[in-house]
PDB file of C-alpha atoms in Angstrom:
ATOM      1  CA  MET A   1       3.681-218.343-134.209  1.00 81.00           C
ATOM      2  CA  GLY A   2       4.095-221.353-136.523  1.00 87.00           C
ATOM      3  CA  THR A   3       5.533-223.468-133.712  1.00 89.00           C
ATOM      4  CA  ARG A   4       2.624-222.500-131.463  1.00 92.00           C
ATOM      5  CA  ILE A   5       0.179-223.539-134.185  1.00 95.00           C
ATOM      6  CA  LEU A   6       1.903-226.919-134.520  1.00 94.00           C
ATOM      7  CA  THR A   7       2.176-227.544-130.793  1.00 93.00           C
ATOM      8  CA  MET A   8      -1.277-226.355-129.818  1.00 95.00           C
ATOM      9  CA  GLY A   9      -2.818-227.835-132.962  1.00 95.00           C
ATOM     10  CA  ILE A  10      -1.746-231.389-132.173  1.00 93.00           C
ATOM     11  CA  ASP A  11      -2.835-230.965-128.548  1.00 94.00           C
ATOM     12  CA  LEU A  12      -6.275-229.780-129.650  1.00 95.00           C
ATOM     13  CA  MET A  13      -6.607-232.575-132.230  1.00 94.00           C
ATOM     14  CA  LEU A  14      -5.807-235.147-129.562  1.00 93.00           C
ATOM     15  CA  GLU A  15      -8.285-233.523-127.187  1.00 95.00           C
ATOM     16  CA  LEU A  16     -11.222-232.977-129.573  1.00 95.00           C
ATOM     17  CA  GLY A  17     -10.627-235.499-132.332  1.00 93.00           C
ATOM     18  CA  LEU A  18      -9.975-234.725-135.965  1.00 91.00           C
ATOM     19  CA  GLU A  19     -13.599-234.125-136.964  1.00 94.00           C
ATOM     20  CA  ALA A  20     -14.278-231.617-134.181  1.00 96.00           C
ATOM     21  CA  PHE A  21     -10.964-229.799-134.629  1.00 96.00           C
ATOM     22  CA  THR A  22     -11.254-226.475-136.477  1.00 96.00           C
ATOM     23  CA  PHE A  23      -8.945-223.566-137.121  1.00 96.00           C
ATOM     24  CA  LYS A  24     -11.430-221.347-135.313  1.00 97.00           C
ATOM     25  CA  LYS A  25     -11.114-223.459-132.139  1.00 97.00           C
ATOM     26  CA  LEU A  26      -7.335-223.500-132.510  1.00 97.00           C
ATOM     27  CA  ALA A  27      -7.201-219.714-132.866  1.00 96.00           C
ATOM     28  CA  GLU A  28      -9.384-219.291-129.789  1.00 96.00           C
ATOM     29  CA  ARG A  29      -7.128-221.631-127.799  1.00 96.00           C
ATOM     30  CA  MET A  30      -4.080-219.652-128.946  1.00 95.00           C
ATOM     31  CA  GLY A  31      -5.666-216.277-128.217  1.00 95.00           C
ATOM     32  CA  SER A  32      -5.222-215.334-131.856  1.00 95.00           C
ATOM     33  CA  THR A  33      -7.348-214.978-134.966  1.00 95.00           C
ATOM     34  CA  GLU A  34      -8.440-217.635-137.393  1.00 95.00           C
ATOM     35  CA  LEU A  35      -6.779-215.601-140.165  1.00 95.00           C
ATOM     36  CA  THR A  36      -3.410-216.070-138.448  1.00 94.00           C
ATOM     37  CA  VAL A  37      -3.773-219.845-138.620  1.00 95.00           C
ATOM     38  CA  TYR A  38      -4.831-219.672-142.270  1.00 96.00           C
ATOM     39  CA  HIS A  39      -1.738-217.566-142.979  1.00 95.00           C
ATOM     40  CA  TYR A  40       0.380-220.635-142.165  1.00 95.00           C
ATOM     41  CA  PHE A  41      -1.891-223.439-143.401  1.00 95.00           C
ATOM     42  CA  ALA A  42      -4.549-223.227-146.121  1.00 95.00           C
ATOM     43  CA  ASN A  43      -6.736-225.882-144.483  1.00 95.00           C
ATOM     44  CA  LYS A  44      -6.784-228.764-142.002  1.00 94.00           C
ATOM     45  CA  GLN A  45      -5.511-231.189-144.642  1.00 95.00           C
ATOM     46  CA  ARG A  46      -2.364-229.093-145.172  1.00 95.00           C
ATOM     47  CA  LEU A  47      -1.736-229.008-141.429  1.00 95.00           C
ATOM     48  CA  LEU A  48      -2.081-232.788-141.246  1.00 94.00           C
ATOM     49  CA  GLN A  49       0.266-233.203-144.223  1.00 94.00           C
ATOM     50  CA  TYR A  50       2.820-231.081-142.406  1.00 94.00           C
ATOM     51  CA  TYR A  51       2.544-233.252-139.290  1.00 93.00           C
ATOM     52  CA  PHE A  52       3.040-236.389-141.398  1.00 92.00           C
ATOM     53  CA  GLN A  53       6.050-234.873-143.163  1.00 93.00           C
ATOM     54  CA  LEU A  54       7.610-233.966-139.826  1.00 91.00           C
ATOM     55  CA  TYR A  55       6.952-237.452-138.503  1.00 88.00           C
ATOM     56  CA  TRP A  56       8.508-239.235-141.481  1.00 88.00           C
ATOM     57  CA  LEU A  57      11.503-236.896-141.493  1.00 89.00           C
ATOM     58  CA  TRP A  58      12.015-237.547-137.805  1.00 86.00           C
ATOM     59  CA  LEU A  59      11.620-241.292-138.313  1.00 83.00           C
ATOM     60  CA  GLN A  60      14.119-241.306-141.202  1.00 83.00           C
ATOM     61  CA  THR A  61      16.628-239.329-139.124  1.00 84.00           C
ATOM     62  CA  TYR A  62      16.099-241.642-136.158  1.00 79.00           C
ATOM     63  CA  CYS A  63      16.782-244.754-138.250  1.00 77.00           C
ATOM     64  CA  MET A  64      19.819-243.144-139.879  1.00 77.00           C
ATOM     65  CA  GLN A  65      21.290-242.246-136.498  1.00 77.00           C
ATOM     66  CA  GLU A  66      20.641-245.697-135.101  1.00 69.00           C
ATOM     67  CA  GLY A  67      22.299-247.402-138.087  1.00 70.00           C
ATOM     68  CA  ARG A  68      25.020-244.904-138.969  1.00 71.00           C
ATOM     69  CA  SER A  69      27.829-247.277-137.999  1.00 74.00           C
ATOM     70  CA  LEU A  70      26.395-250.226-139.932  1.00 73.00           C
ATOM     71  CA  LYS A  71      27.954-250.685-143.375  1.00 79.00           C
ATOM     72  CA  ASP A  72      26.277-253.841-144.649  1.00 83.00           C
ATOM     73  CA  PRO A  73      22.813-253.062-146.198  1.00 81.00           C
ATOM     74  CA  ARG A  74      21.241-256.208-144.736  1.00 84.00           C
ATOM     75  CA  THR A  75      22.585-255.430-141.272  1.00 82.00           C
ATOM     76  CA  ARG A  76      21.427-251.800-141.628  1.00 81.00           C
ATOM     77  CA  LEU A  77      17.898-252.953-142.579  1.00 82.00           C
ATOM     78  CA  HIS A  78      17.881-255.277-139.583  1.00 81.00           C
ATOM     79  CA  GLY A  79      19.017-252.341-137.430  1.00 77.00           C
ATOM     80  CA  ASP A  80      16.214-250.119-138.823  1.00 78.00           C
ATOM     81  CA  ILE A  81      13.626-252.779-138.057  1.00 80.00           C
ATOM     82  CA  LYS A  82      15.008-253.213-134.536  1.00 78.00           C
ATOM     83  CA  ALA A  83      15.017-249.423-133.993  1.00 75.00           C
ATOM     84  CA  LEU A  84      11.384-249.212-135.102  1.00 76.00           C
ATOM     85  CA  TRP A  85      10.471-252.159-132.892  1.00 79.00           C
ATOM     86  CA  ASP A  86      12.206-250.568-129.909  1.00 77.00           C
ATOM     87  CA  LEU A  87      10.503-247.255-130.675  1.00 73.00           C
ATOM     88  CA  ALA A  88       7.128-248.995-130.627  1.00 71.00           C
ATOM     89  CA  GLY A  89       7.957-250.609-127.315  1.00 70.00           C
ATOM     90  CA  GLY A  90       8.241-254.028-128.934  1.00 57.00           C
ATOM     91  CA  CYS A  91       4.501-254.515-128.584  1.00 49.00           C
ATOM     92  CA  HIS A  92       2.763-252.982-131.590  1.00 45.00           C
ATOM     93  CA  GLY A  93      -0.801-252.067-130.795  1.00 47.00           C
ATOM     94  CA  ARG A  94      -0.612-252.639-127.037  1.00 45.00           C
ATOM     95  CA  ALA A  95      -0.297-250.064-124.295  1.00 41.00           C
ATOM     96  CA  ASP A  96       2.822-249.923-122.169  1.00 43.00           C
ATOM     97  CA  ARG A  97       2.912-249.775-118.381  1.00 42.00           C
ATOM     98  CA  SER A  98       1.985-246.075-118.397  1.00 44.00           C
ATOM     99  CA  GLY A  99      -1.235-246.856-120.273  1.00 40.00           C
ATOM    100  CA  GLU A 100      -0.165-244.859-123.333  1.00 41.00           C
ATOM    101  CA  ALA A 101      -0.058-246.317-126.802  1.00 39.00           C
ATOM    102  CA  PRO A 102       3.424-247.351-127.949  1.00 41.00           C
ATOM    103  CA  GLY A 103       5.368-245.480-130.593  1.00 44.00           C
ATOM    104  CA  ILE A 104       5.447-241.782-131.295  1.00 42.00           C
ATOM    105  CA  GLY A 105       2.795-240.786-128.833  1.00 44.00           C
ATOM    106  CA  HIS A 106       1.781-237.565-127.196  1.00 41.00           C
ATOM    107  CA  ARG A 107       4.887-237.382-124.983  1.00 40.00           C
ATOM    108  CA  ARG A 108       7.323-237.884-127.882  1.00 44.00           C
ATOM    109  CA  ARG A 109       5.654-235.606-130.408  1.00 42.00           C
ATOM    110  CA  LEU A 110       7.445-232.440-129.322  1.00 39.00           C
ATOM    111  CA  GLU A 111      10.744-234.003-130.386  1.00 45.00           C
ATOM    112  CA  ILE A 112       9.659-233.729-134.026  1.00 44.00           C
ATOM    113  CA  LEU A 113       8.441-230.140-133.878  1.00 45.00           C
ATOM    114  CA  PRO A 114      10.831-227.346-134.832  1.00 46.00           C
ATOM    115  CA  ALA A 115      12.327-225.353-131.982  1.00 42.00           C
TER     116      ALA A 115
END
């Protein structure tokens, strides 16, 4: 159930926007009760904090994997910056050919959610 909340929650936030998103709407979308959502997250802020924690954990792991063979701290930092640049498509703030924003967008978000 927790994974469904995370997956469907981010989809609904992207669809409705943060202000219009509510646990009631999420529960309806899931075919569940609002109480079920509140069992996992006390409020919308806690859900957002969880998403941010997952994102930063994923980002840290990504940078560590990309630079695992680099021993020199300066070279490792350069590798982290390059990995982040590559992740963002090398064009921070611009859309890529698919029209989606660069970086950890809608298509990549499921990689950070627990299985």
